[in-house]
Amino acid sequence: MKGPILIVDTGTGNLFSLARSFERLGRPPRISRDPEAIAGAGILVLPGVASFPAIARGVEPLRAELVRRVRAGTPLLGICAGLQVLAGASEEGPGQGLGLLRGEVVRLPGPLLPHMGWSPLRRTPDPMLLGLGGPTVDPEMYYAHSYALPAGTAGTVATSFHGIEFAAVVRAGSVVGVQFHPERSGRAGAAFLAAFLEWAEGVAG
Amino acid sequence: MIVIPSLDLWDGRVGFLRGGPPEQLTTVAEDAVATARAWADRGARRLQVVDLNAALGRGDNRELLLRILRSVEVPVQVGGGLRDTDRIGELLAAGASRAIVSTRALRDPPWLVAMARRHPGRILLGIDHRDRRALLAGRTESLAVPLGEIVRTANDLPLGGVLFTNTVAEGRMEGVGDPLGEMVARCRHERIAAGGVAGPEDLRTLAAAGFDAAVVGLALYREGPGPDRLREAVR
């Protein structure tokens, strides 16, 4: 593989758990908000525990480099708000996303917001998701959010439900976005990260 | 019924109170981080960690709590002496899924309202009860407001749930005691029970009373058919 796993620090939340999850897979990541580090990364991970406006501000100084790397084929995993900021805009508030995914982030219907808890992942037969759960068992993933991309978003390969069906896993080229928190989803989350790494290392060559 | 393994922290170790003062503490494990990890690896969907030192005003286990939050790959709800707005913000930012508030929330309802609005879905109201009265300040005082009224007030707030701890039953592994019946049925939030769960029949009692989840402490660290079946239910 060409370079390290880099967790992009957008200043919007705690990155320890996610770093620990990669360490447990034998792949300790680097954490940085330096465009040069992004340029040298083999795999990019963009987490976010934040509102859309906050993470949009956080990625702004890194926008050019992130988009350049993705266009050049570097695999990128967006998590939660890090998935949402891959789109262009959100109902949550002002701010410009990276525009790497089509569609606009919408608010989930109330009254039980935020959606905080475990929900089953309804999967298409996507290779990255095949090893999770079983043929007749959907894996349960942990969510903490009030906004999401609609289930009809181009590239959606799995959905979950909270008031409406929403995009849980979106893939477009070298970009993968997940609305759930793999770093808080126990064994299923670890299995997803392992499958992502396996795919990403294939892509990154 | 969701089983939430719990770790109470006392002087850096995992231990459980038996309904009263810390003199009646039972230590069950030395390494809290490894213990928390073990439950997550077993398939627990959620953990609860309570800082007993902080709850009783005898120091705290701050660093240990942070290490647990960094080491565990499932949601962790935290509690124990949370009376400070900034401290709650810190813990939630550090990775806690929910924060349990009790004494100050019950004494100072406007503060509870403010916390719930600031962190919607992430504040759990903890009610330690005995003889259908809420206890405060490490169980040294009781609140004159009836439990039913507390539940009604809580219903109007964007809380993440209500945790009913039976202080008579806790730490004894002799059953869950008074399951509160209609009080629980009136609660519109997630209803979590704690105290006294010793085996699967207690989970059935709590489910019949309307509880969604049960916090299980001491019994998960003991031997016997009841604890074995509870450990199997953690997944």
XYZ file of N, CA and C in Angstrom, chain A residues 13-14 16-17 20-22 24 49 111-114 116-118 140 142 182-187 189-190 193, chain B residues 37 40-46 69-76 93-98 120-122 188 235:
162
model
N -14.559 16.601 16.818
C -14.951 15.547 17.752
C -13.804 14.641 18.121
N -14.127 13.711 18.977
C -13.133 12.839 19.563
C -12.780 11.732 18.577
N -10.355 9.324 19.263
C -9.655 8.226 19.932
C -10.272 6.871 19.609
N -11.600 6.797 19.696
C -12.250 5.500 19.524
C -12.000 4.961 18.125
N -8.499 3.804 17.799
C -8.350 2.537 18.507
C -8.905 1.377 17.678
N -9.999 1.621 16.977
C -10.593 0.564 16.155
C -9.628 0.121 15.059
N -8.961 1.068 14.421
C -7.984 0.693 13.387
C -6.781 -0.007 14.012
N -6.799 -1.889 16.544
C -7.183 -3.269 16.864
C -7.214 -4.152 15.623
N -18.436 14.109 14.370
C -19.528 14.141 15.334
C -19.854 15.616 15.461
N -40.946 12.428 16.118
C -40.430 13.232 17.224
C -39.215 12.610 17.903
N -38.852 11.394 17.556
C -37.788 10.733 18.320
C -36.409 11.050 17.749
N -35.985 12.289 17.917
C -34.672 12.713 17.460
C -33.840 13.156 18.660
N -32.540 12.976 18.598
C -31.813 12.295 17.533
C -32.086 10.786 17.518
N -30.658 7.716 18.169
C -29.475 7.231 18.887
C -29.729 5.797 19.279
N -29.079 4.895 18.611
C -29.264 3.503 18.975
C -28.912 2.592 17.817
N -29.239 1.322 18.018
C -28.871 0.290 17.045
C -30.007 0.090 16.055
N -26.580 -5.274 12.924
C -27.082 -4.080 13.605
C -25.916 -3.103 13.774
N -24.681 1.022 15.071
C -25.016 2.058 16.041
C -25.031 3.446 15.386
N -18.988 2.946 12.862
C -18.361 1.625 12.968
C -17.543 1.474 14.242
N -16.986 2.588 14.723
C -16.136 2.528 15.919
C -16.949 2.343 17.195
N -18.298 2.411 17.088
C -19.153 2.156 18.261
C -20.103 0.989 17.998
N -19.900 0.298 16.897
C -20.841 -0.768 16.520
C -20.312 -2.159 16.834
N -19.425 -2.248 17.825
C -18.985 -3.547 18.312
C -18.362 -4.406 17.219
N -18.710 -5.691 17.267
C -18.086 -6.642 16.336
C -18.478 -6.358 14.897
N -19.223 -3.510 13.595
C -18.491 -2.323 13.155
C -17.056 -2.658 12.791
N -16.427 -3.495 13.620
C -15.040 -3.907 13.344
C -14.981 -4.706 12.044
N -15.109 -2.266 9.168
C -13.840 -1.559 8.948
C -12.818 -2.483 8.293
N -13.842 -3.778 28.008
C -13.545 -4.340 26.690
C -14.131 -5.750 26.561
N -17.753 -5.663 25.715
C -17.977 -5.253 24.325
C -17.644 -6.408 23.381
N -16.541 -7.112 23.672
C -16.136 -8.230 22.808
C -17.133 -9.382 22.873
N -17.788 -9.507 23.993
C -18.825 -10.545 24.120
C -20.060 -10.235 23.315
N -20.191 -8.985 22.892
C -21.340 -8.610 22.081
C -22.318 -7.673 22.767
N -21.930 -7.106 23.925
C -22.822 -6.144 24.591
C -23.104 -4.981 23.650
N -24.354 -4.532 23.620
C -24.732 -3.433 22.743
C -24.495 -2.082 23.394
N -24.299 -2.098 24.696
C -24.199 -0.845 25.414
C -23.624 -1.149 26.790
N -13.682 5.085 27.831
C -14.388 5.631 26.670
C -13.565 5.487 25.395
N -12.237 5.583 25.543
C -11.375 5.470 24.362
C -11.170 4.030 23.935
N -11.406 3.096 24.829
C -11.018 1.709 24.565
C -12.170 0.826 24.132
N -13.383 1.317 24.264
C -14.538 0.455 24.066
C -15.255 0.826 22.774
N -15.595 -0.186 21.980
C -16.203 0.076 20.676
C -17.722 -0.111 20.677
N -18.352 0.139 21.803
C -19.816 0.182 21.844
C -20.205 1.436 22.635
N -21.467 1.876 22.515
C -21.884 3.059 23.268
C -21.763 2.852 24.773
N -21.339 3.901 25.469
C -21.182 3.831 26.926
C -21.961 4.979 27.560
N -18.361 14.895 24.735
C -17.387 15.146 23.670
C -16.303 14.075 23.656
N -16.029 13.494 24.826
C -14.971 12.480 24.912
C -15.452 11.113 24.456
N -16.708 11.007 24.062
C -17.165 9.746 23.489
C -18.257 9.028 24.253
N -18.696 9.577 25.403
C -19.819 8.947 26.105
C -21.077 9.100 25.237
N -21.890 8.045 25.174
C -23.104 8.157 24.368
C -24.169 8.938 25.113
N -24.264 8.712 26.421
C -25.260 9.409 27.226
C -24.683 9.713 28.605
N -29.914 16.989 23.307
C -31.143 16.192 23.143
C -30.848 14.715 22.913
N -31.576 13.869 23.614
C -31.427 12.423 23.448
C -30.220 11.848 24.154
N -29.423 12.691 24.795
C -28.173 12.193 25.378
C -28.116 12.338 26.898
N -42.594 8.052 28.982
C -42.611 7.932 27.521
C -41.206 7.776 26.933
N -25.910 -9.784 24.439
C -25.522 -9.827 23.013
C -26.619 -9.266 22.174
